[in-house]
Short mmCIF file of C-alpha atoms and ligand atoms in Angstrom, two decimals:
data_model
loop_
_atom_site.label_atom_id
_atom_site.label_comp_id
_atom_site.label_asym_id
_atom_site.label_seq_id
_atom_site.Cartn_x
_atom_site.Cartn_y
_atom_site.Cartn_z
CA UNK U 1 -22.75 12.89 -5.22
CA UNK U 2 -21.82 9.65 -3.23
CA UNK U 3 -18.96 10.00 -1.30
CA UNK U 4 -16.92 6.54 -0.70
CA UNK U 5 -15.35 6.87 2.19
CA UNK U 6 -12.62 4.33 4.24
CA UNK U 7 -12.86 3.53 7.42
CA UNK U 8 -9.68 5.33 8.54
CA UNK U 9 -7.78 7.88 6.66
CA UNK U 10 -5.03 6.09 4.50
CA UNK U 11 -1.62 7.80 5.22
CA UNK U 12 0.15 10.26 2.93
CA UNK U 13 2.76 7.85 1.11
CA UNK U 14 4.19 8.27 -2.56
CA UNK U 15 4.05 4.85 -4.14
CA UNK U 16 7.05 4.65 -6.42
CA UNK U 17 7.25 2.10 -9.26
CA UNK U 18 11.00 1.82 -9.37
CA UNK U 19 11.48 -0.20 -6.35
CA UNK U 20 10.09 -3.93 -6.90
CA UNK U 21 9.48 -5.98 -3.91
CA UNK U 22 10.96 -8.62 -6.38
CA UNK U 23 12.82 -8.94 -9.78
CA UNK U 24 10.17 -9.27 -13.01
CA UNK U 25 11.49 -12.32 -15.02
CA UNK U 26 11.57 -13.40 -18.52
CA UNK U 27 9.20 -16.39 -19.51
CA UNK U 28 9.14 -18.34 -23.01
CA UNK U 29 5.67 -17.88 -24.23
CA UNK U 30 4.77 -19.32 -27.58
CA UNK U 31 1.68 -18.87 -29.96
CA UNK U 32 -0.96 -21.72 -29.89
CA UNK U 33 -2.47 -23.33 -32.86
CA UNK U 34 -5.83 -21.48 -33.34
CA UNK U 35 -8.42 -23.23 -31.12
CA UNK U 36 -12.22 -22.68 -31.95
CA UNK U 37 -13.47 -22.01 -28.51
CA UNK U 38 -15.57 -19.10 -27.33
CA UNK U 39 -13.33 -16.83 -25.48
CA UNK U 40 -10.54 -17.39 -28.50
CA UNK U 41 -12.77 -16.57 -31.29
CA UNK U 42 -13.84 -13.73 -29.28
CA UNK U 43 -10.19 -12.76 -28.07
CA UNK U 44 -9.32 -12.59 -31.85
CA UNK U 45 -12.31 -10.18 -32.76
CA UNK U 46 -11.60 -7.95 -29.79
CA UNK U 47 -8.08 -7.73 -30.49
CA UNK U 48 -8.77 -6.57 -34.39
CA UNK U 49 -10.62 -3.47 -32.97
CA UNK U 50 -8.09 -1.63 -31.14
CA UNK U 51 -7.25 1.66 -32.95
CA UNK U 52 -3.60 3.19 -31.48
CA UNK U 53 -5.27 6.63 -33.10
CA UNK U 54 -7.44 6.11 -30.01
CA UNK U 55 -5.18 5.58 -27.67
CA UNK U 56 -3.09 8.84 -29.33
CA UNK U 57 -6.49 10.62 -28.64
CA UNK U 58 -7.05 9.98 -25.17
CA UNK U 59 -3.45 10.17 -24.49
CA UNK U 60 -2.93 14.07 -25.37
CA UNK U 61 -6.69 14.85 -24.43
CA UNK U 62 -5.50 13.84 -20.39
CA UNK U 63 -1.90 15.56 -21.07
CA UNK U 64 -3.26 18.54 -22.28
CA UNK U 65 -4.87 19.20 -18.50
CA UNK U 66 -1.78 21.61 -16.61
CA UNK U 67 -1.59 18.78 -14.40
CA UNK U 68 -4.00 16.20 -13.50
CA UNK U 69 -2.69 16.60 -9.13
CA UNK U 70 -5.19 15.23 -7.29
CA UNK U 71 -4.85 18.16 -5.21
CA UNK U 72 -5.47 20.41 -8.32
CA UNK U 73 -8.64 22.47 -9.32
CA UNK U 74 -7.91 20.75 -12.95
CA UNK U 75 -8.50 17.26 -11.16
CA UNK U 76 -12.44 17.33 -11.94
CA UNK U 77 -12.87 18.84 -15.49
CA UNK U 78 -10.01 15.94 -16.28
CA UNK U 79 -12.48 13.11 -14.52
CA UNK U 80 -15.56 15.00 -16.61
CA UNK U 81 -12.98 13.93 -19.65
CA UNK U 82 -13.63 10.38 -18.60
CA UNK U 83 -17.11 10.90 -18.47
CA UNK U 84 -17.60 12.15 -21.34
CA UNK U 85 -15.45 9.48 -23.61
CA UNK U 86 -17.25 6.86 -21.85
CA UNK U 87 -20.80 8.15 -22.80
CA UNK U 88 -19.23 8.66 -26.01
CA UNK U 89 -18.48 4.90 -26.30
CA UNK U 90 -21.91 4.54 -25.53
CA UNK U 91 -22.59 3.94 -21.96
CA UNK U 92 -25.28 4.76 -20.09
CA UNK U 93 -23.99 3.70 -16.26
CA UNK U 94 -20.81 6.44 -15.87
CA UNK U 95 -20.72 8.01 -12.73
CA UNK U 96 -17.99 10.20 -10.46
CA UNK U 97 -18.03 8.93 -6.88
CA UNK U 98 -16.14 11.00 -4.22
CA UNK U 99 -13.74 9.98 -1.89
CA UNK U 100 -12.09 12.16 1.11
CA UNK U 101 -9.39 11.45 2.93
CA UNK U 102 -7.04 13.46 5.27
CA UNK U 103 -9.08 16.95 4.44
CA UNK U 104 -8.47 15.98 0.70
CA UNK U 105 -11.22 15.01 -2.15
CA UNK U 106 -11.64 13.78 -5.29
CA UNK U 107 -13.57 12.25 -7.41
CA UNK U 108 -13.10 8.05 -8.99
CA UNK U 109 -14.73 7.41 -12.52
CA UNK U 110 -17.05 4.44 -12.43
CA UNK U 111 -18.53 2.90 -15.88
CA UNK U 112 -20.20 -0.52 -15.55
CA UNK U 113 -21.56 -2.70 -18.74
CA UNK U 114 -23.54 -5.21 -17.08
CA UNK U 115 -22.98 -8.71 -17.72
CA UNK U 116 -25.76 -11.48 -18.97
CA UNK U 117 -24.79 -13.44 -15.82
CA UNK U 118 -25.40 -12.91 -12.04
CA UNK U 119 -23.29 -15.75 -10.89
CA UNK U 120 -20.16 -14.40 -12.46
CA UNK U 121 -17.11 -12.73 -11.24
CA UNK U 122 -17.21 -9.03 -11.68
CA UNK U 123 -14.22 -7.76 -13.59
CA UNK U 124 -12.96 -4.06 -12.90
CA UNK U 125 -10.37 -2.55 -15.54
CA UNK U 126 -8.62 0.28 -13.55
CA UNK U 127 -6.02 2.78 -14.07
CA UNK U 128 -5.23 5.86 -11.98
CA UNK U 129 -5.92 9.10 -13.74
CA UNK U 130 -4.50 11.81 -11.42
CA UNK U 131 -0.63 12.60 -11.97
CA UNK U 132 2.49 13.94 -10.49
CA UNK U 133 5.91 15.85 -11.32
CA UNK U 134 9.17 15.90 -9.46
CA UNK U 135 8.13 17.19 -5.97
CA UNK U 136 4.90 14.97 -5.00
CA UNK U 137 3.29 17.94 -3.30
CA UNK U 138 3.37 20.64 -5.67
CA UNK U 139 -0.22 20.57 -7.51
CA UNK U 140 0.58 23.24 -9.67
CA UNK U 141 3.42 22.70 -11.72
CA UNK U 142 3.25 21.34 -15.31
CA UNK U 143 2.46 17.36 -14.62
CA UNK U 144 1.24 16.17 -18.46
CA UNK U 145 1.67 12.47 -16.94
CA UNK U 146 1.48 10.82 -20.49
CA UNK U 147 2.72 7.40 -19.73
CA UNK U 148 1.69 7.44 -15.71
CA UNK U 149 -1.09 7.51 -16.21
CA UNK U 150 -2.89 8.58 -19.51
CA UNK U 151 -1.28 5.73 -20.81
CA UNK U 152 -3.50 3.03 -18.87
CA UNK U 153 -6.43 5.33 -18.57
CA UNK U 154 -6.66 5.38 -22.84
CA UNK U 155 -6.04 1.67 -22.69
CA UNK U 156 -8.88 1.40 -20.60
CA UNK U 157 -11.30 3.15 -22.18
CA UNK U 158 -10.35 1.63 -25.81
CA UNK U 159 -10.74 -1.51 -24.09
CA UNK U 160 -14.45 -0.05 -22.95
CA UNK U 161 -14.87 1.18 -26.73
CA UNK U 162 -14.38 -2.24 -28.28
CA UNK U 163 -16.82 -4.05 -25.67
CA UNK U 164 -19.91 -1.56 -26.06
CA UNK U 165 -21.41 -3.90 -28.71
CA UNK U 166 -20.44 -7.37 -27.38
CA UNK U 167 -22.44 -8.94 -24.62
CA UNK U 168 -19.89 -10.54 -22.09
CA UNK U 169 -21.59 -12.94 -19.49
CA UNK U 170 -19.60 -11.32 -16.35
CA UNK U 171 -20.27 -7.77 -15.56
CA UNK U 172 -17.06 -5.36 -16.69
CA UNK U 173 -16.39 -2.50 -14.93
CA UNK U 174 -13.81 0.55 -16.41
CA UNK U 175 -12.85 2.25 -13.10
CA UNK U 176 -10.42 5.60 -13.59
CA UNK U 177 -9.03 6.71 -9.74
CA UNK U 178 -7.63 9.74 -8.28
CA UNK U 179 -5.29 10.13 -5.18
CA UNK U 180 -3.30 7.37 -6.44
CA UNK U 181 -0.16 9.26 -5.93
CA UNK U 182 -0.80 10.05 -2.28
CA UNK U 183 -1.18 6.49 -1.50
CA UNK U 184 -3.69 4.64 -3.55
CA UNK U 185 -6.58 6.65 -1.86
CA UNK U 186 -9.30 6.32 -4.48
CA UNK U 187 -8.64 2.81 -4.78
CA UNK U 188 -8.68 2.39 -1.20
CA UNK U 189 -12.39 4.05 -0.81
CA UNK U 190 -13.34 2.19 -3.70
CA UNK U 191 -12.08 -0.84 -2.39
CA UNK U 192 -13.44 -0.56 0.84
CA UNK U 193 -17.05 0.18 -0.67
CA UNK U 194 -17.59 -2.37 -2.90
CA UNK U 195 -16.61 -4.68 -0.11
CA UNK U 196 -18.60 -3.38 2.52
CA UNK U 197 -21.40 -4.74 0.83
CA UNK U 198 -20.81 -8.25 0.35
CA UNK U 199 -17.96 -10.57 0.34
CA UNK U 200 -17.68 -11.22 -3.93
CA UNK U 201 -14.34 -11.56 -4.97
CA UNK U 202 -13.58 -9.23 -7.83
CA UNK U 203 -11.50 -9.78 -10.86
CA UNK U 204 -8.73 -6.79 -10.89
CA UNK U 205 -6.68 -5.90 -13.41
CA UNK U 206 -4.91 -2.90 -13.64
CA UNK U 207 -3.12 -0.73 -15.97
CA UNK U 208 -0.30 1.76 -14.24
CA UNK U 209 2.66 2.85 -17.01
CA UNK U 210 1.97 1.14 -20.40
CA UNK U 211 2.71 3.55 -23.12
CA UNK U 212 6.63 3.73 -23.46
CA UNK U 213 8.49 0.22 -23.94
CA UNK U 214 11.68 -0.89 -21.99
CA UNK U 215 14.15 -1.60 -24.72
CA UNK U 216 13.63 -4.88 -25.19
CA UNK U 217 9.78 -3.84 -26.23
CA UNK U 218 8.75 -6.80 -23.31
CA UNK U 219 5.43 -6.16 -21.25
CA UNK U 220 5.61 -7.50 -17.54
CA UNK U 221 2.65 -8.98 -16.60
CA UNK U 222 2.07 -8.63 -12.53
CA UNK U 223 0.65 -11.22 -10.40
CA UNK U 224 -0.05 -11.43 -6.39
CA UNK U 225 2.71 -13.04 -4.82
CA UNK U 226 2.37 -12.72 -1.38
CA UNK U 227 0.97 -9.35 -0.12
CA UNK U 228 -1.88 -9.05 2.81
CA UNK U 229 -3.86 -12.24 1.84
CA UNK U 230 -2.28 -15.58 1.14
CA UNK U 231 -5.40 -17.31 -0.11
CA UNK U 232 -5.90 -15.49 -3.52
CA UNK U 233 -2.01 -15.70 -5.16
CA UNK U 234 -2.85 -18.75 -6.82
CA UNK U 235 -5.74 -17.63 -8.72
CA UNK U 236 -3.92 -14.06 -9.71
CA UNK U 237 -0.91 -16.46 -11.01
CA UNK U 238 -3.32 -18.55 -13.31
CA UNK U 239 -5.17 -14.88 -14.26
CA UNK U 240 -1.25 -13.66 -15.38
CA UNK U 241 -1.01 -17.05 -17.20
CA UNK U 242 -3.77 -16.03 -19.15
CA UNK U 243 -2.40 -12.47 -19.44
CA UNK U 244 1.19 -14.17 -20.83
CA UNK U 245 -0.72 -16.20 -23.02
CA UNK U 246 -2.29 -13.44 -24.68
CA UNK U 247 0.71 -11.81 -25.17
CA UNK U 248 2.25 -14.78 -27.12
CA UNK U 249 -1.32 -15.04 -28.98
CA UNK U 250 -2.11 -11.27 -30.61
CA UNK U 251 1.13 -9.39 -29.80
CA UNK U 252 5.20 -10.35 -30.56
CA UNK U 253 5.47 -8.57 -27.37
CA UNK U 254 8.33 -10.54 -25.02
CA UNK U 255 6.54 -11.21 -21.50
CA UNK U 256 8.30 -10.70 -18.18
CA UNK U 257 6.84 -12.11 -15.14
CA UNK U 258 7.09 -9.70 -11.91
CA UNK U 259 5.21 -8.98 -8.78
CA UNK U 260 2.02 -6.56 -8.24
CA UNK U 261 3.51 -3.75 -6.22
CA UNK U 262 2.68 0.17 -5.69
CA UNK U 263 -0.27 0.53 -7.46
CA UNK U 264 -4.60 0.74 -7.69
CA UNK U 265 -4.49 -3.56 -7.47
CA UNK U 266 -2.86 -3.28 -3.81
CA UNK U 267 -6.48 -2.24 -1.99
CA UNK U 268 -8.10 -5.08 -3.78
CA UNK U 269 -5.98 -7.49 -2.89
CA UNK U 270 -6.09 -6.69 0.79
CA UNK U 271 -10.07 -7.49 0.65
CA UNK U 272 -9.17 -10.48 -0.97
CA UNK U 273 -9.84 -10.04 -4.31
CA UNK U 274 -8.02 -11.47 -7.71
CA UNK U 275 -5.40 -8.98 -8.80
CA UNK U 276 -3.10 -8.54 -12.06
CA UNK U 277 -1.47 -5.61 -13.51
CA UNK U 278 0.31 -5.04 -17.07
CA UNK U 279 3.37 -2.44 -17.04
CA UNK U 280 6.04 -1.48 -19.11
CA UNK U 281 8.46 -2.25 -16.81
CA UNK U 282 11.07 0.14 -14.86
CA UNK U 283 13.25 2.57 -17.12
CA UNK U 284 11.31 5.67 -18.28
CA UNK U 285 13.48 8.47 -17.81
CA UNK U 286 10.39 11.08 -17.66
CA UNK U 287 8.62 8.92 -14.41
CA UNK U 288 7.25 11.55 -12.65
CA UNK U 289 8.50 14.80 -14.53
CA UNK U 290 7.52 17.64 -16.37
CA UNK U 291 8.53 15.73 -19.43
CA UNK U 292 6.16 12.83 -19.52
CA UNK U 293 4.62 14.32 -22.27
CA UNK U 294 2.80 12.17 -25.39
CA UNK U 295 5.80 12.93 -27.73
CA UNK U 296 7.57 9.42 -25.44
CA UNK U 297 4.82 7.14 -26.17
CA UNK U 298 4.89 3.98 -28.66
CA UNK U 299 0.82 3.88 -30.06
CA UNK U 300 1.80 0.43 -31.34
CA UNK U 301 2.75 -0.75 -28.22
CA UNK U 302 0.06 0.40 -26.00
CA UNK U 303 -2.32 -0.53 -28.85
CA UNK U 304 -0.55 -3.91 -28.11
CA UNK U 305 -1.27 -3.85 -24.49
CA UNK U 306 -4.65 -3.02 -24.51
CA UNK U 307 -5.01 -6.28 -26.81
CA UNK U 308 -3.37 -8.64 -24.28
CA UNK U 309 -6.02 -6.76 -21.38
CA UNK U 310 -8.86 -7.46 -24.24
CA UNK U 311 -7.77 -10.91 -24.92
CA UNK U 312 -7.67 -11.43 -20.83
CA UNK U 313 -11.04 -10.39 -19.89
CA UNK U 314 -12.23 -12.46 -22.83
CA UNK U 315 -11.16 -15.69 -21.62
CA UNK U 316 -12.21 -14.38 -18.02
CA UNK U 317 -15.77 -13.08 -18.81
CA UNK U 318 -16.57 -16.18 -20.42
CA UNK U 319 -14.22 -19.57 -18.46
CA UNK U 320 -14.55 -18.27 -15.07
ZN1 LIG K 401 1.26 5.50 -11.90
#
């Protein structure tokens, strides 16, 4: 097996989602008049396929694991879950690369559907897999981690289910990580491979926390503001735009406008890369506990989310 591996260790840290670096805002978006261009027409056939029975699927399939700790036993059979729903989708190119870090390993799911284009941007669709309970450290307690992070890994691989037929000129890759909640490890290797190879500058968007709706039902869309690297906010902001748009477009989902923070997109967009995310915002009682179970999700809703992601690589596999 490949082992990606960072240059130094990445310290033991516990990224925590309710602590923005900045307030998410609320933004008027409104639906456009239907426009016959490529990535529309094709936005509005993607967005007719997603199936929330699916998403329900993949959701209790990943909770059903004890706990998915990254310093668990349980932490490969639940990446061999991956695996095997990706093949299912109909994938040849699925593999498990390795990462180690600090005397700790695990394994990152990498499917790629190869694009029709060389001279596109590759676009990776990530979500963390691995989950947590209460105390960080304990890999043996009962961690079902429905919405953080079953929630974005089903979204993901719906979102890889609907593709498999349609040839997208960019190369799409649906990337599941571990180690996320020691400190965005898998990322990190990942990262830090993909870039130690050449200097492209990948499309991110990730999925952390989108299967139980604030109570105003609004999805906050995440953009780079700031961060390690100046250079690539302004393309994440128009990538968001997009994002928003799509919202407005296939969903009645209110969008909220907020700041990528403590999650997979951080790694990326320290090797310069073009970073969004889509959460449900802060607010879920059950963040990191026992009782993050499937029972708290809303289908509908993360059915709607993984239309807005659809929607968003549409327009970016075939504008960019
Ligand atoms: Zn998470």
């Amino acid at each position: 097996m490949p082992y990606d591996t960072p240059l130094e260790d990445q310290p033991l840290t516990h990224p925590d989602k309710r602590h923005p670096p900045s307030p998410a805002t609320r933004v008027a978006t409104k639906k456009r008049e239907e426009r016959r261009t490529p990535p529309d027409e094709l936005a509005a056939a993607l967005v007719e396929s997603v199936s929330a029975d699916s998403l329900r699927s993949t959701v209790e399939a990943l909770s059903a694991f004890h706990t998915r700790h990254t310093f668990s036993p349980l932490i490969g059979p639940a990446a061999e879950e991956i695996v095997t729903r990706l093949a299912a989708a109909g994938y040849p190119d699925v593999v498990r690369r390795g990462w180690a870090n600090g005397g700790h390993s695990a394994d990152n799911v990498i499917c790629t559907k190869p694009g029709t284009s060389a001279d596109k941007p590759v676009i990776i669709l990530c979500a963390h897999y691995d989950s947590r309970m209460e105390d960080a450290n304990n890999a043996t307690a009962r961690a079902p981690g429905a919405d953080d992070n079953a929630s974005g890994v089903a979204a993901i691989l719906e979102a890889a289910r609907v593709l498999a037929p349609v040839a997208l000129s960019s190369t799409v890759q649906f990337v599941a990580f571990s180690g996320e909640e020691q400190g965005l490890w898998g990322s990190a290797a990942y990262a830090a491979a993909l870039h130690a190879t050449g200097t492209e500058a990948y499309r991110v968007l990730n999925l952390d926390m989108v299967g139980r709706p604030p109570a105003d039902g609004s999805v906050t869309v995440e953009r780079d503001l700031g961060n390690a690297v100046p250079g690539n906010d302004a393309a994440s902001q128009a990538l968001g735009a997009v994002m928003a748009q799509a919202a407005a477009d296939h969903t009645a989902l209110p969008v909220m406008l907020g700041p990528i923070y403590a999650s997979d997109y951080m790694p990326f967009e320290a090797h310069s890369d073009v970073t969004i995310g889509a959460y449900e915002g802060e607010g879920n009682p059950h963040y990191h506990r026992t009782s993050d179970t499937p029972a708290t999700l809303d289908y509908d809703y993360l059915a709607d989310i993984t239309r807005i992601t659809l929607a968003t690589v549409a327009v970016a596999a075939l504008t960019d």
